[in-house]
XYZ file of C-alpha atoms in Angstrom:
270
model
C 8.506 109.143 33.350
C 12.038 109.571 31.368
C 10.992 112.691 29.764
C 9.688 113.964 33.263
C 13.189 112.641 34.953
C 15.276 114.149 32.182
C 13.443 117.901 32.046
C 13.747 118.062 35.928
C 17.281 117.333 36.039
C 17.983 119.981 33.230
C 15.505 122.087 35.304
C 17.612 121.954 38.745
C 20.919 122.250 37.038
C 19.845 125.629 35.146
C 18.556 126.696 38.599
C 21.569 125.974 40.490
C 23.517 127.569 37.504
C 21.601 131.037 37.822
C 22.449 131.183 41.855
C 25.793 129.766 41.364
C 26.745 132.257 38.209
C 27.114 135.808 40.097
C 25.454 138.839 40.437
C 24.601 139.863 36.454
C 23.639 136.297 35.358
C 21.102 135.555 38.805
C 19.461 139.022 38.064
C 18.805 138.579 34.257
C 17.811 135.182 34.961
C 15.129 135.556 37.490
C 13.935 138.678 35.315
C 13.169 136.766 32.458
C 11.720 133.819 34.471
C 9.540 136.240 36.205
C 8.173 137.449 32.292
C 7.729 133.760 31.186
C 5.498 133.093 34.491
C 3.482 136.477 33.802
C 3.454 135.237 30.219
C 1.809 131.671 31.279
C -0.544 133.629 33.670
C -1.976 136.034 30.990
C -2.275 133.300 28.857
C -4.403 131.286 31.297
C -6.729 134.513 31.685
C -7.348 134.967 27.857
C -8.331 131.045 27.867
C -11.228 132.055 30.164
C -11.713 134.995 28.318
C -10.387 137.601 30.215
C -8.203 140.076 28.476
C -5.294 141.257 30.867
C -3.392 144.302 29.316
C -0.479 142.047 28.440
C 1.779 145.339 27.099
C 1.275 147.482 30.225
C 1.584 144.420 32.315
C 5.031 143.246 31.108
C 6.314 146.782 30.991
C 5.025 147.136 34.761
C 6.405 143.811 35.403
C 9.987 144.458 34.096
C 10.098 148.134 36.060
C 9.203 146.966 39.265
C 12.124 143.809 39.096
C 14.637 146.055 37.427
C 14.362 148.872 39.713
C 13.701 146.899 43.440
C 16.838 144.914 41.937
C 19.085 147.896 41.656
C 17.614 149.292 44.807
C 18.318 146.131 46.808
C 21.639 146.270 44.878
C 22.835 149.676 45.870
C 20.671 152.014 48.020
C 20.976 155.007 46.273
C 18.413 157.817 47.149
C 17.976 158.668 43.256
C 16.705 155.538 42.340
C 13.701 155.833 45.338
C 12.833 159.068 42.840
C 12.447 156.810 39.637
C 10.413 154.622 41.825
C 7.925 157.379 41.534
C 7.450 156.451 38.120
C 5.529 153.537 38.881
C 2.507 155.908 39.164
C 2.773 156.501 35.697
C 3.268 153.120 34.155
C 0.365 151.548 36.273
C -2.080 154.540 35.228
C -1.305 152.988 31.819
C -2.858 149.649 32.456
C -6.229 151.643 33.447
C -5.814 154.042 30.736
C -5.419 151.678 28.270
C -8.634 150.028 28.656
C -10.388 153.234 27.647
C -9.456 152.388 23.923
C -10.489 148.746 24.261
C -13.931 147.691 23.275
C -14.467 144.951 26.259
C -17.360 144.440 28.364
C -15.760 144.051 31.437
C -12.907 146.671 31.649
C -12.104 146.367 35.327
C -11.925 142.372 35.366
C -9.003 142.779 32.862
C -7.207 145.374 35.094
C -7.785 143.285 38.037
C -6.016 140.608 36.348
C -3.108 142.687 34.906
C -2.668 144.035 38.507
C -3.292 140.509 39.881
C -0.249 138.955 37.714
C 2.146 141.901 39.038
C 1.049 140.847 42.291
C 1.033 137.238 42.571
C 4.113 136.900 40.288
C 6.341 140.187 39.737
C 6.694 140.723 43.433
C 7.527 137.560 44.719
C 10.610 137.247 42.027
C 11.500 140.631 43.193
C 11.542 139.492 47.090
C 13.364 135.987 45.919
C 16.050 138.199 43.990
C 16.582 140.706 47.059
C 17.379 137.384 49.038
C 21.024 137.492 47.573
C 21.839 141.056 49.312
C 20.189 140.700 52.485
C 23.713 141.893 54.142
C 24.856 143.843 51.380
C 26.870 142.310 48.442
C 25.869 139.675 46.460
C 25.681 136.378 48.461
C 24.082 133.353 46.882
C 23.636 131.419 50.346
C 20.159 132.579 51.115
C 18.495 132.139 47.323
C 20.355 128.811 47.020
C 19.310 127.618 50.470
C 15.742 128.462 49.717
C 15.832 126.622 46.654
C 17.066 123.563 48.277
C 14.730 123.775 50.869
C 11.631 124.193 48.824
C 12.702 121.408 46.848
C 12.823 119.198 49.627
C 9.647 120.364 50.907
C 8.091 119.539 47.593
C 9.801 116.010 47.397
C 9.211 115.170 50.740
C 5.541 115.665 50.627
C 5.297 113.533 47.570
C 7.266 110.725 48.733
C 5.522 110.589 52.235
C 2.173 111.204 50.761
C 2.499 108.347 48.312
C 3.896 106.078 51.073
C 1.394 106.762 53.937
C -0.903 109.898 53.020
C -4.429 109.197 53.683
C -6.002 112.017 55.443
C -7.097 114.982 52.610
C -5.228 118.541 53.428
C -7.395 120.495 51.350
C -9.220 118.266 48.748
C -11.229 120.627 47.089
C -8.236 122.320 45.548
C -5.767 119.566 45.497
C -7.551 115.911 45.740
C -4.122 114.214 45.961
C -2.487 116.267 48.728
C -2.575 114.678 52.515
C -1.739 115.961 55.895
C 0.619 113.104 55.928
C 2.530 114.443 53.274
C 2.570 118.097 54.496
C 3.863 116.849 57.765
C 6.836 114.769 56.047
C 7.506 117.614 53.735
C 8.040 120.140 56.596
C 9.919 117.432 58.519
C 12.263 116.872 55.605
C 12.558 120.306 54.761
C 13.486 121.335 58.265
C 16.395 118.461 58.380
C 17.772 120.333 55.189
C 17.773 123.594 56.831
C 19.635 122.025 59.668
C 22.265 120.660 57.460
C 22.422 123.959 55.221
C 23.293 125.602 59.053
C 26.561 123.338 59.229
C 27.894 124.904 55.758
C 26.347 128.315 55.666
C 27.015 129.949 59.017
C 24.977 133.430 58.036
C 22.385 132.303 60.570
C 22.320 129.954 63.238
C 20.967 126.592 62.852
C 17.464 127.576 64.581
C 16.482 130.265 61.985
C 17.488 127.989 59.301
C 15.387 125.659 60.617
C 12.407 128.375 61.003
C 13.039 129.402 57.413
C 12.660 125.807 56.389
C 9.022 125.553 58.260
C 8.354 129.104 56.843
C 9.028 127.398 53.251
C 6.971 124.395 53.651
C 3.991 125.845 55.024
C 3.722 129.044 52.720
C 5.067 126.604 49.913
C 1.841 124.533 50.367
C -0.551 127.070 50.579
C 0.818 128.873 47.355
C 0.635 125.252 45.902
C -3.058 125.343 46.434
C -4.126 128.987 45.380
C -2.584 127.867 42.017
C -4.242 124.772 41.804
C -7.764 127.273 42.992
C -6.461 129.340 40.061
C -6.320 126.655 37.832
C -9.474 124.954 38.537
C -11.444 127.998 38.496
C -10.778 128.760 34.958
C -10.493 124.433 33.980
C -7.167 124.122 33.224
C -5.123 121.175 34.318
C -1.517 122.611 33.469
C -0.259 126.388 33.313
C 1.408 125.348 30.306
C 3.795 122.706 28.262
C 7.194 124.554 28.447
C 8.528 121.647 30.755
C 7.602 118.524 29.316
C 6.382 115.931 31.721
C 5.942 118.905 34.219
C 3.616 121.118 32.898
C 4.354 125.176 32.767
C 6.710 127.221 34.783
C 3.952 128.515 37.014
C 3.059 124.730 38.130
C 7.073 124.556 39.326
C 6.784 127.960 40.946
C 3.407 127.847 42.776
C 4.995 127.385 46.433
C 7.709 129.924 45.473
C 5.330 132.382 44.955
C 3.995 132.588 48.098
C 6.986 131.785 50.556
C 9.658 133.960 48.870
C 8.106 137.611 50.225
C 7.210 135.617 53.666
C 10.691 134.294 53.932
C 12.508 137.670 52.836
C 10.516 139.509 55.395
C 11.545 137.188 58.425
C 15.092 136.983 57.363
C 15.097 141.188 57.139
C 14.085 141.419 60.570
C 16.377 138.580 62.084
C 19.240 140.181 60.595
C 18.524 143.535 60.832
C 17.785 143.272 65.295
Protein backbone atom coordinates (compact mmCIF):
# COMPACT_ATOMS: atom_id res chain seq x y z
CA UNK A 1 0.00 0.00 0.00
CA UNK A 2 2.86 2.39 0.83
CA UNK A 3 4.53 1.70 -2.52
CA UNK A 4 1.23 2.26 -4.31
CA UNK A 5 0.68 5.60 -2.52
CA UNK A 6 4.21 6.85 -3.26
CA UNK A 7 3.95 5.84 -6.91
CA UNK A 8 0.52 7.47 -7.21
CA UNK A 9 1.76 10.75 -5.70
CA UNK A 10 4.82 10.81 -7.97
CA UNK A 11 2.62 10.04 -10.99
CA UNK A 12 0.25 12.91 -10.21
CA UNK A 13 3.12 15.38 -9.70
CA UNK A 14 4.71 14.42 -13.02
CA UNK A 15 1.38 14.63 -14.86
CA UNK A 16 0.57 18.06 -13.43
CA UNK A 17 4.07 19.35 -14.15
CA UNK A 18 3.85 18.15 -17.75
CA UNK A 19 0.76 20.32 -18.28
CA UNK A 20 1.93 23.38 -16.36
CA UNK A 21 5.48 23.69 -17.71
CA UNK A 22 4.39 24.98 -21.10
CA UNK A 23 4.27 24.21 -24.80
CA UNK A 24 7.46 22.19 -25.41
CA UNK A 25 7.53 20.04 -22.23
CA UNK A 26 3.82 19.33 -22.70
CA UNK A 27 4.21 18.16 -26.29
CA UNK A 28 7.37 16.13 -25.66
CA UNK A 29 6.06 14.44 -22.51
CA UNK A 30 2.84 13.19 -24.10
CA UNK A 31 4.70 12.00 -27.18
CA UNK A 32 6.94 9.93 -24.91
CA UNK A 33 3.96 8.71 -22.90
CA UNK A 34 2.05 7.68 -26.02
CA UNK A 35 5.05 5.69 -27.30
CA UNK A 36 5.48 3.95 -23.93
CA UNK A 37 1.78 3.00 -23.89
CA UNK A 38 2.09 1.70 -27.46
CA UNK A 39 5.16 -0.30 -26.39
CA UNK A 40 3.08 -1.92 -23.63
CA UNK A 41 0.24 -2.63 -26.06
CA UNK A 42 2.52 -4.34 -28.57
CA UNK A 43 4.26 -6.22 -25.76
CA UNK A 44 0.92 -7.64 -24.60
CA UNK A 45 0.21 -8.73 -28.18
CA UNK A 46 3.51 -10.60 -28.32
CA UNK A 47 2.65 -12.45 -25.11
CA UNK A 48 -0.43 -13.80 -26.87
CA UNK A 49 1.61 -14.89 -29.94
CA UNK A 50 0.62 -11.95 -32.11
CA UNK A 51 3.56 -10.23 -33.81
CA UNK A 52 2.72 -6.59 -34.58
CA UNK A 53 5.11 -4.64 -36.79
CA UNK A 54 6.56 -2.64 -33.93
CA UNK A 55 9.11 -0.59 -35.88
CA UNK A 56 6.55 0.56 -38.44
CA UNK A 57 4.06 1.10 -35.62
CA UNK A 58 6.39 3.35 -33.63
CA UNK A 59 7.39 5.33 -36.75
CA UNK A 60 3.75 5.92 -37.65
CA UNK A 61 2.85 6.76 -34.04
CA UNK A 62 5.58 9.42 -33.78
CA UNK A 63 4.70 10.83 -37.20
CA UNK A 64 0.95 11.01 -36.50
CA UNK A 65 1.44 12.66 -33.10
CA UNK A 66 4.07 15.17 -34.28
CA UNK A 67 2.33 16.24 -37.49
CA UNK A 68 -1.02 16.74 -35.76
CA UNK A 69 0.72 18.57 -32.91
CA UNK A 70 2.28 20.95 -35.43
CA UNK A 71 -1.05 21.46 -37.20
CA UNK A 72 -2.86 22.31 -33.96
CA UNK A 73 -0.02 24.62 -32.95
CA UNK A 74 0.24 26.39 -36.30
CA UNK A 75 -2.31 25.57 -38.99
CA UNK A 76 0.04 25.96 -41.95
CA UNK A 77 -1.08 24.64 -45.39
CA UNK A 78 2.39 23.13 -45.85
CA UNK A 79 1.81 20.87 -42.87
CA UNK A 80 -1.32 19.47 -44.50
CA UNK A 81 0.80 18.44 -47.48
CA UNK A 82 3.28 16.66 -45.19
CA UNK A 83 0.30 14.80 -43.72
CA UNK A 84 -0.06 13.03 -47.08
CA UNK A 85 3.16 11.16 -46.29
CA UNK A 86 1.01 9.00 -44.04
CA UNK A 87 0.08 7.13 -47.21
CA UNK A 88 3.68 5.87 -47.34
CA UNK A 89 4.25 5.24 -43.65
CA UNK A 90 0.97 3.34 -43.24
CA UNK A 91 1.76 1.31 -46.36
CA UNK A 92 5.02 0.24 -44.71
CA UNK A 93 3.00 -1.68 -42.09
CA UNK A 94 1.54 -3.85 -44.86
CA UNK A 95 4.70 -4.11 -46.94
CA UNK A 96 6.87 -5.13 -43.99
CA UNK A 97 4.67 -8.19 -43.49
CA UNK A 98 5.66 -9.48 -46.94
CA UNK A 99 9.18 -10.11 -45.66
CA UNK A 100 8.17 -11.93 -42.47
CA UNK A 101 7.41 -15.62 -42.12
CA UNK A 102 4.09 -15.46 -40.32
CA UNK A 103 1.04 -17.71 -40.30
CA UNK A 104 -1.32 -14.77 -39.64
CA UNK A 105 0.05 -11.67 -41.40
CA UNK A 106 -3.21 -9.75 -41.40
CA UNK A 107 -3.68 -10.34 -37.68
CA UNK A 108 -0.29 -8.72 -37.16
CA UNK A 109 -1.24 -5.82 -39.42
CA UNK A 110 -4.60 -5.36 -37.65
CA UNK A 111 -3.00 -5.18 -34.19
CA UNK A 112 -0.31 -2.79 -35.44
CA UNK A 113 -2.95 -0.43 -36.79
CA UNK A 114 -5.15 -1.07 -33.76
CA UNK A 115 -2.44 0.29 -31.48
CA UNK A 116 -2.33 3.53 -33.48
CA UNK A 117 -6.11 3.93 -33.29
CA UNK A 118 -6.43 2.90 -29.64
CA UNK A 119 -3.43 4.82 -28.25
CA UNK A 120 -1.74 7.30 -30.60
CA UNK A 121 -4.85 9.06 -31.86
CA UNK A 122 -6.32 9.64 -28.34
CA UNK A 123 -3.01 11.11 -27.15
CA UNK A 124 -3.00 13.39 -30.22
CA UNK A 125 -6.51 14.58 -29.35
CA UNK A 126 -5.48 15.19 -25.73
CA UNK A 127 -2.50 17.27 -26.88
CA UNK A 128 -4.83 19.26 -29.14
CA UNK A 129 -6.98 20.25 -26.12
CA UNK A 130 -4.30 22.79 -25.19
CA UNK A 131 -4.76 24.62 -28.52
CA UNK A 132 -8.54 24.71 -28.85
CA UNK A 133 -8.53 28.50 -28.59
CA UNK A 134 -5.26 29.17 -30.38
CA UNK A 135 -2.04 29.56 -28.33
CA UNK A 136 -1.08 27.04 -25.66
CA UNK A 137 -3.56 27.06 -22.78
CA UNK A 138 -3.18 24.50 -19.99
CA UNK A 139 -6.75 24.95 -18.72
CA UNK A 140 -8.41 22.28 -20.86
CA UNK A 141 -5.86 19.45 -20.45
CA UNK A 142 -5.48 20.20 -16.74
CA UNK A 143 -9.24 20.24 -16.21
CA UNK A 144 -9.54 16.99 -18.17
CA UNK A 145 -7.04 15.25 -15.89
CA UNK A 146 -8.65 16.59 -12.72
CA UNK A 147 -12.12 15.45 -13.75
CA UNK A 148 -10.80 12.06 -14.90
CA UNK A 149 -9.05 11.50 -11.57
CA UNK A 150 -12.15 12.68 -9.71
CA UNK A 151 -14.24 10.11 -11.55
CA UNK A 152 -11.77 7.30 -10.85
CA UNK A 153 -11.46 8.22 -7.17
CA UNK A 154 -15.19 8.78 -6.71
CA UNK A 155 -16.12 5.51 -8.41
CA UNK A 156 -13.62 3.60 -6.28
CA UNK A 157 -14.65 5.13 -2.94
CA UNK A 158 -18.40 4.97 -3.52
CA UNK A 159 -18.13 1.48 -4.98
CA UNK A 160 -16.18 0.29 -1.95
CA UNK A 161 -18.67 1.89 0.46
CA UNK A 162 -22.06 1.01 -1.02
CA UNK A 163 -21.43 -0.82 -4.29
CA UNK A 164 -23.74 -3.79 -4.74
CA UNK A 165 -25.07 -3.90 -8.30
CA UNK A 166 -22.53 -5.11 -10.85
CA UNK A 167 -21.95 -2.74 -13.77
CA UNK A 168 -20.36 -5.11 -16.29
CA UNK A 169 -19.33 -8.23 -14.43
CA UNK A 170 -18.14 -10.12 -17.51
CA UNK A 171 -15.26 -7.69 -18.06
CA UNK A 172 -14.78 -6.01 -14.68
CA UNK A 173 -16.28 -7.87 -11.69
CA UNK A 174 -15.45 -5.11 -9.17
CA UNK A 175 -17.22 -2.24 -10.93
CA UNK A 176 -20.71 -1.37 -9.71
CA UNK A 177 -23.50 0.93 -10.81
CA UNK A 178 -23.31 2.71 -7.45
CA UNK A 179 -19.61 3.36 -7.99
CA UNK A 180 -20.22 4.55 -11.55
CA UNK A 181 -22.93 7.00 -10.45
CA UNK A 182 -20.73 8.21 -7.59
CA UNK A 183 -17.87 8.80 -10.02
CA UNK A 184 -20.13 10.79 -12.38
CA UNK A 185 -21.44 12.99 -9.54
CA UNK A 186 -18.03 13.70 -8.04
CA UNK A 187 -16.55 14.41 -11.46
CA UNK A 188 -19.44 16.79 -12.18
CA UNK A 189 -18.82 18.54 -8.85
CA UNK A 190 -15.15 19.00 -9.75
CA UNK A 191 -16.26 20.33 -13.14
CA UNK A 192 -18.43 22.92 -11.42
CA UNK A 193 -15.55 23.96 -9.12
CA UNK A 194 -13.27 24.28 -12.15
CA UNK A 195 -15.81 26.64 -13.77
CA UNK A 196 -15.30 29.06 -10.87
CA UNK A 197 -11.60 29.44 -11.68
CA UNK A 198 -11.40 28.73 -15.41
CA UNK A 199 -13.76 31.05 -17.31
CA UNK A 200 -13.07 29.50 -20.72
CA UNK A 201 -16.50 27.83 -20.60
CA UNK A 202 -19.78 28.34 -18.79
CA UNK A 203 -20.37 26.11 -15.79
CA UNK A 204 -22.88 23.89 -17.60
CA UNK A 205 -20.33 23.07 -20.31
CA UNK A 206 -17.66 22.21 -17.73
CA UNK A 207 -20.14 19.91 -15.99
CA UNK A 208 -21.08 18.37 -19.36
CA UNK A 209 -17.40 17.68 -20.05
CA UNK A 210 -17.13 16.02 -16.62
CA UNK A 211 -20.09 13.75 -17.38
CA UNK A 212 -18.61 12.84 -20.78
CA UNK A 213 -15.28 12.00 -19.14
CA UNK A 214 -16.97 9.88 -16.48
CA UNK A 215 -19.10 7.92 -18.97
CA UNK A 216 -16.53 7.37 -21.70
CA UNK A 217 -13.71 7.00 -19.20
CA UNK A 218 -15.59 4.10 -17.61
CA UNK A 219 -16.21 2.56 -21.03
CA UNK A 220 -12.51 2.92 -21.86
CA UNK A 221 -11.64 1.15 -18.62
CA UNK A 222 -14.00 -1.70 -19.53
CA UNK A 223 -12.55 -1.96 -23.04
CA UNK A 224 -9.01 -2.23 -21.70
CA UNK A 225 -10.20 -4.89 -19.23
CA UNK A 226 -11.81 -6.75 -22.13
CA UNK A 227 -8.53 -6.60 -24.04
CA UNK A 228 -6.47 -7.88 -21.09
CA UNK A 229 -8.93 -10.70 -20.41
CA UNK A 230 -8.81 -11.71 -24.07
CA UNK A 231 -5.07 -12.39 -23.71
CA UNK A 232 -5.21 -13.60 -20.06
CA UNK A 233 -3.11 -10.92 -18.35
CA UNK A 234 -3.86 -9.00 -15.16
CA UNK A 235 -1.75 -5.85 -15.63
CA UNK A 236 -0.59 -4.19 -18.83
CA UNK A 237 2.95 -3.87 -17.42
CA UNK A 238 5.01 -3.19 -14.30
CA UNK A 239 6.37 0.30 -14.97
CA UNK A 240 4.37 1.80 -12.08
CA UNK A 241 4.98 -0.20 -8.86
CA UNK A 242 1.68 -1.01 -7.18
CA UNK A 243 -0.33 0.29 -10.13
CA UNK A 244 0.60 -2.00 -13.00
CA UNK A 245 1.43 -0.51 -16.37
CA UNK A 246 0.79 2.81 -18.06
CA UNK A 247 -2.18 1.44 -19.99
CA UNK A 248 -3.79 0.56 -16.66
CA UNK A 249 -3.57 4.24 -15.70
CA UNK A 250 -4.70 5.63 -19.06
CA UNK A 251 -7.48 3.24 -20.00
CA UNK A 252 -10.25 5.77 -19.33
CA UNK A 253 -8.21 8.57 -20.88
CA UNK A 254 -7.99 6.81 -24.26
CA UNK A 255 -11.68 6.75 -25.09
CA UNK A 256 -12.63 10.02 -23.39
CA UNK A 257 -10.01 12.37 -24.90
CA UNK A 258 -11.26 12.30 -28.53
CA UNK A 259 -14.90 12.64 -27.44
CA UNK A 260 -14.15 15.59 -25.15
CA UNK A 261 -12.11 17.33 -27.85
CA UNK A 262 -14.96 16.89 -30.36
CA UNK A 263 -17.52 18.27 -27.89
CA UNK A 264 -15.38 21.28 -27.01
CA UNK A 265 -14.52 21.97 -30.65
CA UNK A 266 -18.18 22.34 -31.56
CA UNK A 267 -19.00 24.30 -28.41
CA UNK A 268 -16.17 26.79 -28.97
CA UNK A 269 -16.66 27.14 -32.72
CA UNK A 270 -20.43 27.67 -32.80
